[in-house]
CSV table of C-alpha atoms and ligand atoms in Angstrom, one decimal:
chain,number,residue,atom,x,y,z
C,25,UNK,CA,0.0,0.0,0.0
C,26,UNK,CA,1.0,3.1,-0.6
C,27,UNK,CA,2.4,5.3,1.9
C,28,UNK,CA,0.2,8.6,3.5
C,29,UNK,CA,0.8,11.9,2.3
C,30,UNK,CA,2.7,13.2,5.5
C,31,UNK,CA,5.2,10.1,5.1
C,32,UNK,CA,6.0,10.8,1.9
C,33,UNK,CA,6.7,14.2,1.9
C,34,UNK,CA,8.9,13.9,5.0
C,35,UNK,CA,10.7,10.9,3.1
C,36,UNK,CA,11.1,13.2,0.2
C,37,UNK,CA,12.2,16.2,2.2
C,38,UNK,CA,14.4,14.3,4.3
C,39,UNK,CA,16.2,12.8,0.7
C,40,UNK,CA,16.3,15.8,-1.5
C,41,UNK,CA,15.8,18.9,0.8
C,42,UNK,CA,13.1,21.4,2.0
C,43,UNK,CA,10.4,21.6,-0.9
C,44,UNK,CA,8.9,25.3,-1.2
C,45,UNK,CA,5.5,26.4,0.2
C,46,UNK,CA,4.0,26.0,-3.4
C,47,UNK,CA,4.9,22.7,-3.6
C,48,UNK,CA,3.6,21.8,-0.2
C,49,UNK,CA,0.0,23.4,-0.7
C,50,UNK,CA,0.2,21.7,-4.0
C,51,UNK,CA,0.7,18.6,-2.8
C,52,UNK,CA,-1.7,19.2,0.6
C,53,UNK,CA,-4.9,20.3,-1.4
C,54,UNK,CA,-4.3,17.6,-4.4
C,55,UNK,CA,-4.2,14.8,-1.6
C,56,UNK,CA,-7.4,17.0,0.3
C,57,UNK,CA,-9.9,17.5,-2.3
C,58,UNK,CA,-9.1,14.0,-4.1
C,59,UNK,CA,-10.1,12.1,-0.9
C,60,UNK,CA,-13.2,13.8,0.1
C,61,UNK,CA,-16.2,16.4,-0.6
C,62,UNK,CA,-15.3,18.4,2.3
C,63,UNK,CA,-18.1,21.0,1.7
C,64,UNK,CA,-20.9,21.7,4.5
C,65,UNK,CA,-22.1,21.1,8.3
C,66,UNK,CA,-20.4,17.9,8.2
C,67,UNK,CA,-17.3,18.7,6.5
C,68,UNK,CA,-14.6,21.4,6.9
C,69,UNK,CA,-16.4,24.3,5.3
C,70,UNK,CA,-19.4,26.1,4.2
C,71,UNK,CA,-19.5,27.7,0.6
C,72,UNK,CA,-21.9,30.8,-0.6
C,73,UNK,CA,-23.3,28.3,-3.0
C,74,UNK,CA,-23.9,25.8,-0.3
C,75,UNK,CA,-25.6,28.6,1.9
C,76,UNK,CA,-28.5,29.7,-0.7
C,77,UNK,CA,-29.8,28.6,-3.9
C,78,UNK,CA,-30.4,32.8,-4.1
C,79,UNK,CA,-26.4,32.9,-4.8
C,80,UNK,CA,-26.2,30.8,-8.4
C,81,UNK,CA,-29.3,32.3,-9.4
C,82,UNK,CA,-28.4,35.4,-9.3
C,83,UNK,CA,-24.6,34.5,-10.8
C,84,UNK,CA,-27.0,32.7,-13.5
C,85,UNK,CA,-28.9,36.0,-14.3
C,86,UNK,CA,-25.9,37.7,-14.4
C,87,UNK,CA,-24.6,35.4,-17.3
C,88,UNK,CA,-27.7,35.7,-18.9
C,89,UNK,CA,-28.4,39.5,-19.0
C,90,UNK,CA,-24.5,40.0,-20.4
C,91,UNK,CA,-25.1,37.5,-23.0
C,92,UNK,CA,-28.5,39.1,-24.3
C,93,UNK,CA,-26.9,42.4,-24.4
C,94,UNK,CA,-23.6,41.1,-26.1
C,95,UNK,CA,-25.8,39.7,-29.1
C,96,UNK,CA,-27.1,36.0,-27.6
C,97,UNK,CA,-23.7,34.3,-29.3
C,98,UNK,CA,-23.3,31.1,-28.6
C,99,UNK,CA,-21.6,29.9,-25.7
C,100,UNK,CA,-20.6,27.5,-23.4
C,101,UNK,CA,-21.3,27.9,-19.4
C,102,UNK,CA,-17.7,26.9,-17.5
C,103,UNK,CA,-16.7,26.3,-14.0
C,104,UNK,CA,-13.7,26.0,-11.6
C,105,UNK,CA,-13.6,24.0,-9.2
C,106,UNK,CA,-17.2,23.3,-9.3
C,107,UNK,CA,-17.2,21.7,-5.6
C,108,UNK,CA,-20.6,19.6,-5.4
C,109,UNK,CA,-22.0,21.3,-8.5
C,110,UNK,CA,-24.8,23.2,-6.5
C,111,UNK,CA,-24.0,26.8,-8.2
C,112,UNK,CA,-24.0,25.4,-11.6
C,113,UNK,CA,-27.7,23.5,-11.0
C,114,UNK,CA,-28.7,27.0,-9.6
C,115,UNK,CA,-27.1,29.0,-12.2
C,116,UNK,CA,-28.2,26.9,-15.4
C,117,UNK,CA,-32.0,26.7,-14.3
C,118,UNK,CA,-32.0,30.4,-13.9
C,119,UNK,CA,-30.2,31.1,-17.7
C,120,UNK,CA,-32.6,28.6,-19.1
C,121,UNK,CA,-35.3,30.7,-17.9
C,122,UNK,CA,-34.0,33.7,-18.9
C,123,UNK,CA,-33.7,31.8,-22.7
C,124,UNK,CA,-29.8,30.8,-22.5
C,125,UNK,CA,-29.5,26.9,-22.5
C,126,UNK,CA,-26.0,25.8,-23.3
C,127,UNK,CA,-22.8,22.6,-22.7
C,128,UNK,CA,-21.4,22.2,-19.7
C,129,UNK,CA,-17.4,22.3,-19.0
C,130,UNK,CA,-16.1,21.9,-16.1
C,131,UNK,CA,-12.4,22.2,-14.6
C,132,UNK,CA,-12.0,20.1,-11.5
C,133,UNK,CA,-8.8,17.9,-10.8
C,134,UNK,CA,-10.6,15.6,-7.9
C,135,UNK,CA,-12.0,12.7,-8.6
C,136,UNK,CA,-14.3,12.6,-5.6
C,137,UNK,CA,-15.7,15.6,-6.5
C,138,UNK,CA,-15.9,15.2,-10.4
C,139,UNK,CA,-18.1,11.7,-8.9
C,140,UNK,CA,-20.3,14.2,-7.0
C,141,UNK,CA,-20.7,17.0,-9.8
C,142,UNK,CA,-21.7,13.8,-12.6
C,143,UNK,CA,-24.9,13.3,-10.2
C,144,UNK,CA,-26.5,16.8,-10.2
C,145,UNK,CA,-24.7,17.7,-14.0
C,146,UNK,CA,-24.5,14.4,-15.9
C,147,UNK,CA,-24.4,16.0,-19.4
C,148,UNK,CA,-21.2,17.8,-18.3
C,149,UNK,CA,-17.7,17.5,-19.6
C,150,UNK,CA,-14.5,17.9,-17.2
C,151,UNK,CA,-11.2,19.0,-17.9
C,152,UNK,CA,-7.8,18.5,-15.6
C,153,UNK,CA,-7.2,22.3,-16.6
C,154,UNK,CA,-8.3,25.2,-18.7
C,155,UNK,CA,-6.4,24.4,-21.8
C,156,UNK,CA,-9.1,21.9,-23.3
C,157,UNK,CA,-11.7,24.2,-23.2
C,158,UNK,CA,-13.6,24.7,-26.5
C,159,UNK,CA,-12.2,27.0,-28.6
C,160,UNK,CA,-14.9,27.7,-31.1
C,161,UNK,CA,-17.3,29.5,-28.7
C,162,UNK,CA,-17.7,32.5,-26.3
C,163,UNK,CA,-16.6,31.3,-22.5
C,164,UNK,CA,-19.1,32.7,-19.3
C,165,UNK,CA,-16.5,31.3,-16.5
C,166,UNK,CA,-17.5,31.0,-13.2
C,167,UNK,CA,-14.9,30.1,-10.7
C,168,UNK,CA,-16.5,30.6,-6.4
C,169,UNK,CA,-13.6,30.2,-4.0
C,170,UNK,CA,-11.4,28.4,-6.9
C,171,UNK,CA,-8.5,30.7,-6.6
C,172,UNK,CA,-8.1,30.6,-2.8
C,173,UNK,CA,-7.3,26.9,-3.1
C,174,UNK,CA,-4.1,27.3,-5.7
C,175,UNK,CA,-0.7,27.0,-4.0
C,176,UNK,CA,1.3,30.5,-3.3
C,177,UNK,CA,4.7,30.8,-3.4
C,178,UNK,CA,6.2,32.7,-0.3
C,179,UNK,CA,9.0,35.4,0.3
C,180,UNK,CA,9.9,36.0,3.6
C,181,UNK,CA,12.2,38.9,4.5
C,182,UNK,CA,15.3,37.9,6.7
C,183,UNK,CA,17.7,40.5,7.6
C,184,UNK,CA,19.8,40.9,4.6
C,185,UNK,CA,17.5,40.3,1.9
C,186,UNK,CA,14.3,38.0,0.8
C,187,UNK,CA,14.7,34.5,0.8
C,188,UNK,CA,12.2,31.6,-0.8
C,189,UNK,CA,9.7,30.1,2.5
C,190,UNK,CA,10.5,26.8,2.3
C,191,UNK,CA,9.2,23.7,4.2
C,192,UNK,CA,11.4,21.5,5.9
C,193,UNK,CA,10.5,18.5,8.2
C,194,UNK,CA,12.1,16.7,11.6
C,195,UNK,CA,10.3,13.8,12.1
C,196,UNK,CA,6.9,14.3,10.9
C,197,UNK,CA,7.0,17.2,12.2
C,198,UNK,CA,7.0,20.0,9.1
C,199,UNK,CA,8.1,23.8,9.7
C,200,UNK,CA,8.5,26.7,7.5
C,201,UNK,CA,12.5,28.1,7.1
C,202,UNK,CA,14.1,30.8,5.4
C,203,UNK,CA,15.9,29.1,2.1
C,204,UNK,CA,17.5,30.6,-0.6
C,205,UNK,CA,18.3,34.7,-1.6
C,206,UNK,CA,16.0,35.8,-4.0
C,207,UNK,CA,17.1,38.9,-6.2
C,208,UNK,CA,15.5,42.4,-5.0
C,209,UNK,CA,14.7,42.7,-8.9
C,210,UNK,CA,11.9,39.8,-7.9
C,211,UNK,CA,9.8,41.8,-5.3
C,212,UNK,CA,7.2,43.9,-5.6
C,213,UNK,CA,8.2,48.2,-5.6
C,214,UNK,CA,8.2,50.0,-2.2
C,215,UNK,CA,7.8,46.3,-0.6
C,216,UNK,CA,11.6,45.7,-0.7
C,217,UNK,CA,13.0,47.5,2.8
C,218,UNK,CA,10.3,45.4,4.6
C,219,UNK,CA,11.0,44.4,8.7
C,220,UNK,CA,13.0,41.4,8.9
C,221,UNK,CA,10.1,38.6,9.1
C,222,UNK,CA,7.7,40.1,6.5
C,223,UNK,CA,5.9,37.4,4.0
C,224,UNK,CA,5.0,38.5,0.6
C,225,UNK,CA,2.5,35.9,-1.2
C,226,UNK,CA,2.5,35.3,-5.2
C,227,UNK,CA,0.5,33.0,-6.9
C,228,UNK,CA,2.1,31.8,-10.3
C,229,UNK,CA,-0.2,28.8,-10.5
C,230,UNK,CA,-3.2,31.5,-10.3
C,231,UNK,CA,-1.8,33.9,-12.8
C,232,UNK,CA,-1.5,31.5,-15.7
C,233,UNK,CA,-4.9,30.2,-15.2
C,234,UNK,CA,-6.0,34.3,-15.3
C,235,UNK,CA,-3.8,34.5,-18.4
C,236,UNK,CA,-5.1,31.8,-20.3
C,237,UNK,CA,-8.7,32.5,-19.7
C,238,UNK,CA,-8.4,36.2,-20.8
C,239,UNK,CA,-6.8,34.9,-23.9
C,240,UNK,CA,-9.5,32.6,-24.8
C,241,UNK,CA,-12.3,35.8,-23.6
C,242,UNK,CA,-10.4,38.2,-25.8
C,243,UNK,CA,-9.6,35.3,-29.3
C,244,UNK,CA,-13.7,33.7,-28.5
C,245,UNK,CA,-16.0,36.4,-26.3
C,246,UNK,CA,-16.9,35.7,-23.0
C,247,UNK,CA,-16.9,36.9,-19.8
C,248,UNK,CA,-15.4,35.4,-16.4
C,249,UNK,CA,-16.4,36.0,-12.9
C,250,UNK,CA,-14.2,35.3,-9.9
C,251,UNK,CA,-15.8,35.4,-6.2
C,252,UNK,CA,-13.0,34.8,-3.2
C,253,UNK,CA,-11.7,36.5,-0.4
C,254,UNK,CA,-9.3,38.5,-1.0
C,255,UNK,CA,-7.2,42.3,-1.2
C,256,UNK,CA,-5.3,44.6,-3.4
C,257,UNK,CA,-2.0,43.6,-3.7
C,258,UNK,CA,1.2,43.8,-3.9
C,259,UNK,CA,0.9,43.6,0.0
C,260,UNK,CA,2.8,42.5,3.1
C,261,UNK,CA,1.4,39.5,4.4
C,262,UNK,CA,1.3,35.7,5.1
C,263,UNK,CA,-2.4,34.4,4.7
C,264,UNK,CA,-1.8,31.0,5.1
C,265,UNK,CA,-4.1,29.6,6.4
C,266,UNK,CA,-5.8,26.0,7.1
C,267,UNK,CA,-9.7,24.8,8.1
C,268,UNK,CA,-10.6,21.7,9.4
C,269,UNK,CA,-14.1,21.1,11.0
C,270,UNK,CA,-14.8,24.6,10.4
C,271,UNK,CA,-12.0,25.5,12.5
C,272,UNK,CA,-8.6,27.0,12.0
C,273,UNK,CA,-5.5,24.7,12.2
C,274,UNK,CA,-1.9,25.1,11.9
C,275,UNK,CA,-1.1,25.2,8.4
C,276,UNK,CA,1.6,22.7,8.1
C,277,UNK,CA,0.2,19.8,10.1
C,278,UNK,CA,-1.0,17.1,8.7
C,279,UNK,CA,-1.1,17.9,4.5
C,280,UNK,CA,-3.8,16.6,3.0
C,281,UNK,CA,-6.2,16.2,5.8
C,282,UNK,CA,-7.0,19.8,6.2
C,283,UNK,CA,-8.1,22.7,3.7
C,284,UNK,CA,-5.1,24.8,3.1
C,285,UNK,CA,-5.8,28.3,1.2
C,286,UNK,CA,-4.6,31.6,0.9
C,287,UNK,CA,-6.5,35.5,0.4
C,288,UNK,CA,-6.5,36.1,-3.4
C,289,UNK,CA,-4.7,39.1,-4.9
C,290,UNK,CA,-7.6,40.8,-6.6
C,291,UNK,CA,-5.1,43.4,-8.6
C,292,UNK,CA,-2.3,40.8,-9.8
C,293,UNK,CA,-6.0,38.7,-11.4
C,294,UNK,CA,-6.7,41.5,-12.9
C,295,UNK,CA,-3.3,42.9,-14.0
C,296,UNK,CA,-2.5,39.4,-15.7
C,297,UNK,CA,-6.2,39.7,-17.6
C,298,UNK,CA,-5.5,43.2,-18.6
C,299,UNK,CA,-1.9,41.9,-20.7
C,300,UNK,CA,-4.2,39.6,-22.5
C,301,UNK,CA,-6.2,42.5,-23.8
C,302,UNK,CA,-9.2,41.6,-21.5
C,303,UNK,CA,-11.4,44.3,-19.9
C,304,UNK,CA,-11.5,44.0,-16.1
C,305,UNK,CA,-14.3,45.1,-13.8
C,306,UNK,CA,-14.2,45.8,-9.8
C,307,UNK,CA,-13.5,43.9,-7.6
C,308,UNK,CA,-16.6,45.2,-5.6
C,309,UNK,CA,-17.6,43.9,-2.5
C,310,UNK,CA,-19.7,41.1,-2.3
C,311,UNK,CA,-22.6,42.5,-0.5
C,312,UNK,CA,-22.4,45.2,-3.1
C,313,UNK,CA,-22.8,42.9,-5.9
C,314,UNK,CA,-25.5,40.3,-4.9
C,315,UNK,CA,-27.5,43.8,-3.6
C,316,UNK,CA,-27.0,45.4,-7.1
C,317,UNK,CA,-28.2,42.2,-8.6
C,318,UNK,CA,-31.1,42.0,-6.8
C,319,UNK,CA,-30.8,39.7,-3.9
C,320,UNK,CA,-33.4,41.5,-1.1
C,321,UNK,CA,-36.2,40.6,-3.8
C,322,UNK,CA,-35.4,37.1,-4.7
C,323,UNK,CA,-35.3,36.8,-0.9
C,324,UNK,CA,-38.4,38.6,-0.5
C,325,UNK,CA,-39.7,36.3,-2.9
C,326,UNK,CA,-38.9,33.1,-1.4
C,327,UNK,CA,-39.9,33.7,2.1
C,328,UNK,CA,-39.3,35.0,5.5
C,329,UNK,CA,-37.3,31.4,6.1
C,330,UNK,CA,-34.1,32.7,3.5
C,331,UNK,CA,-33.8,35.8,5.5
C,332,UNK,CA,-30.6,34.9,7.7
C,333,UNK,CA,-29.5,33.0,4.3
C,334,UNK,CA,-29.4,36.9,2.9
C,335,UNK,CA,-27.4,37.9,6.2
C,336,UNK,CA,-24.6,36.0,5.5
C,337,UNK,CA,-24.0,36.4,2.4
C,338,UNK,CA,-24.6,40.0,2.1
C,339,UNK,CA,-23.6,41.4,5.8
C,340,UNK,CA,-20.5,43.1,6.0
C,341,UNK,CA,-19.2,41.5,9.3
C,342,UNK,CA,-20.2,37.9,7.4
C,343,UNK,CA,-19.1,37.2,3.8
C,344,UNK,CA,-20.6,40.8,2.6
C,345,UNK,CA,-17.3,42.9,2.6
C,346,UNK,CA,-14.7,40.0,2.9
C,347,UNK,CA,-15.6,38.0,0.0
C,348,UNK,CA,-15.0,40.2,-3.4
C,349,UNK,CA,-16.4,39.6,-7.1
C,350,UNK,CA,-14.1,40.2,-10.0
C,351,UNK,CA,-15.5,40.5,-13.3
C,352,UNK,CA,-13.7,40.3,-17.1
C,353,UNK,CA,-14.9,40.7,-20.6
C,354,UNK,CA,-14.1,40.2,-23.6
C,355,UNK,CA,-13.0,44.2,-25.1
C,356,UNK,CA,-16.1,44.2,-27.2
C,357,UNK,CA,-18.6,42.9,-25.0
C,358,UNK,CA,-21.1,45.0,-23.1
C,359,UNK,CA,-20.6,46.4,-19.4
C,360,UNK,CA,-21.1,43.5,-16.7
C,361,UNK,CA,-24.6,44.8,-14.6
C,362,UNK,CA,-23.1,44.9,-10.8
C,363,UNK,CA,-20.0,46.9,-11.3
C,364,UNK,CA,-20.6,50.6,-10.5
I,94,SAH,N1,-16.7,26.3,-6.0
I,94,SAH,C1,-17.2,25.4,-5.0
I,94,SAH,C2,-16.1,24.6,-4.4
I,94,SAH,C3,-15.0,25.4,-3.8
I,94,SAH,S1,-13.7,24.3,-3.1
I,94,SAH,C4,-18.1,26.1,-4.0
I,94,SAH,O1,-18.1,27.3,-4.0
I,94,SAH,O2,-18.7,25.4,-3.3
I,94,SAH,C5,-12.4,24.3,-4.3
I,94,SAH,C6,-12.8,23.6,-5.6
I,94,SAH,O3,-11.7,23.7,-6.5
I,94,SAH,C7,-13.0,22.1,-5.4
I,94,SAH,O4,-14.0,21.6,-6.3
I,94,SAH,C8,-11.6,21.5,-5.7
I,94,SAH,O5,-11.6,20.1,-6.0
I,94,SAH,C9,-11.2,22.4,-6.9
I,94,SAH,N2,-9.8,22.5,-7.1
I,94,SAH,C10,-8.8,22.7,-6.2
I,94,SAH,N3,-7.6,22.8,-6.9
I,94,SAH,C11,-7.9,22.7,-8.2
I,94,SAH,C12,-7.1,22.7,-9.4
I,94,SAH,N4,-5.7,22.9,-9.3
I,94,SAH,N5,-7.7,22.5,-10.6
I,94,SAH,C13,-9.0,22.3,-10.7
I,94,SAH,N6,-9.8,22.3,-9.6
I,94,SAH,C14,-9.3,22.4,-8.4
C-alpha cells in the first residue's frame, strides 16, 4: 500500500531537501480534495453556493443579461472547481429561464468531486485544466472560491534580503525556514525594505490560469467571474491559512487532511487579464454585488425562512465585505450589470 501523504513528503524532504510552500499546498490540497467532498455542516467548510440557492441564481442571471446584451452568441457555461456542482444546478436553471440553454465544461482535478458534480450535471464535460476548453465559442467562466485553493509561493524577508519560505520536516513534524536569496529585482516596488520577518504571497499557478482565460475571452468572447476572499495587492502579508471542521489549524500539520488556502490578490488577477487585452471590472464587495443584482427581492420572494440566508451572504461582518467579485470581458462585449 501506498504510503500517506505526511510520510511521503517527509521521506522526500528528508532525501532531496526542504520543498517550497508551493509545492507543499500543491501537494496538501491535491491529496485533500481528491479524498473527500469536504463541503458543509459535516465537513470542513461552508460555501456561498452551499448557503442559498439565491447565490447561483443570481450569478445565473448575471450570465444571462450579459449574454442578451452582447448579441445571444453562442456559448458555453464553465466552472472551476465546481465543488458539489450546487452553483451550476442553480445558475443553469435560472439562464434557461432567462432563454440561455447551453454545454457544460467543467475544470475540476478531484475525482471525488468530479463523482459528486456527474450526479446533479450528468451532461457535463470535465477537464484537468483550462487548456481543453472549446475554442470555437464565447466562454461565461465561473470560478466561487477556486483561486483561494491554488498553491502561493512565499518570500519571507530575513535581515539581509528575501529569501524563498520553504518547508522543511524533523520527524513528521513539518516547519516553515528561510531558504535561498532571491534577487531584490523579484519583489514587488516599495515592498523591498520590509521588517525582517515580512511574508510576501505570489501566486504563479493563479496567474496563468487568469492568463489563459483572458486569452481565450479576448480570441472567442466571454466573460469570467471570480468570487473569493481576497485584497489589493502587492501587499505585506502571510495568509496561510488551514480549516478543518470549520476551524482553523496550523497550516503545516497534517497535509492533506486539512483545507489549506490563501487570500486572493484581486489586482495581480486582474493585472495578468489586462496583458491579454481583456477588460477587467471591480472587484466590488460582495454584499455590493449580490445587492445590485437584486438579492433583497429574490429573498423577499422566497420567504421569510431565507432571510438569515441573505445575512450571511450580504452582511458586511459575514461574507458581505470580505468575499470580493471580480469581473472580465471580452474588449467588445457590453458592461457587466453589478460593477458601479
Ligand atoms: N466552487 C465550489 C467549491 C470550492 S472548493 C463552491 O463554491 O462550493 C475548491 C474547488 O476547487 C473544489 O472543487 C476542488 O476540487 C477544486 N480544485 C482545487 N484545486 C484545483 C485545481 N488545481 N484545478 C482544478 N480544480 C481544483
Amino acid at each position: 500500500m501506498e504510503a500517506a501523504l505526511p510520510e511521503r513528503l517527509a521521506r522526500a524532504i528528508t532525501l532531496a531537501g526542504p520543498i517550497s510552500v508551493a509545492q507543499f499546498m500543491a501537494a496538501a490540497n491535491a491529496h485533500y480534495y481528491a479524498s473527500r467532498d469536504p463541503l458543509g455542516a459535516a465537513g470542513d467548510f461552508v460555501t456561498a453556493p452551499e448557503i442559498s440557492q439565491m447565490f447561483g441564481e443570481l450569478i445565473g442571471l448575471w450570465l444571462a443579461d450579459l449574454w442578451g446584451r452582447a448579441g445571444r452568441p453562442q456559448c458555453a457555461y464553465v466552472e472551476l472547481g465546481p465543488g458539489r456542482g450546487t452553483l451550476a444546478v442553480d445558475a443553469l436553471r435560472a439562464m434557461a429561464k432567462a432563454g440561455l440553454t447551453t454545454a457544460v465544461h467543467l475544470v475540476e482535478t478531484s475525482p471525488t468531486l468530479r463523482a459528486a458534480q456527474a450526479v446533479k450535471l450528468p451532461d457535463a464535460h470535465w477537464h484537468e485544466d483550462v487548456s481543453g476548453l472549446p475554442q470555437d465559442m464565447a466562454l461565461l467562466v465561473i470560478a466561487n472560491e477556486f483561486f483561494d485553493a491554488l498553491p502561493v509561493r512565499q518570500l519571507v524577508r530575513g535581515v539581509t534580503g528575501w529569501h524563498e519560505r520553504m518547508v522543511a520536516c524533523q520527524d513528521t513534524l513539518f516547519l516553515p525556514i528561510a531558504g535561498k536569496l532571491v534577487p531584490d529585482s523579484i519583489i514587488p516596488a516599495g515592498l523591498c525594505d520590509a521588517a525582517a520577518g515580512a511574508i510576501i504571497e505570489t501566486s504563479p499557478a493563479s496567474v496563468g490560469i487568469m492568463r489563459g482565460l483572458a486569452d481565450r475571452l479576448v480570441k472567442q468572447g466571454g466573460a469570467m467571474l471570480a468570487i473569493d476572499y481576497g485584497y489589493q495587492g502587492p501587499a505585506i502579508g502571510d495568509t496561510l491559512q488551514a480549516v478543518r471542521a470549520h476551524r482553523f489549524a496550523n497550516p503545516f500539520e497534517q497535509p492533506g487532511e486539512q483545507d489549506l488556502t490563501t487570500h486572493v490578490d484581486f489586482a495581480t488577477l486582474s493585472a495578468a487579464a489586462t496583458v491579454q487585452g481583456a477588460s477587467p471590472w471591480g472587484p466590488v464587495a460582495q454584499g455590493t454585488f449580490l445587492t445590485a443584482l437584486g438579492i433583497d427581492a429574490r429573498a423577499a420572494a422566497l420567504g421569510p425562512t431565507v432571510q438569515a440566508d441573505r445575512d450571511r451572504l450580504v452582511a458586511p461582518d459575514q461574507m458581505g465585505t470580505l468575499f470580493k467579485a471580480l469581473a472580465l470581458t471580452a474588449p467588445d462585449w457590453p458592461k457587466p450589470a453589478g460593477f458601479a
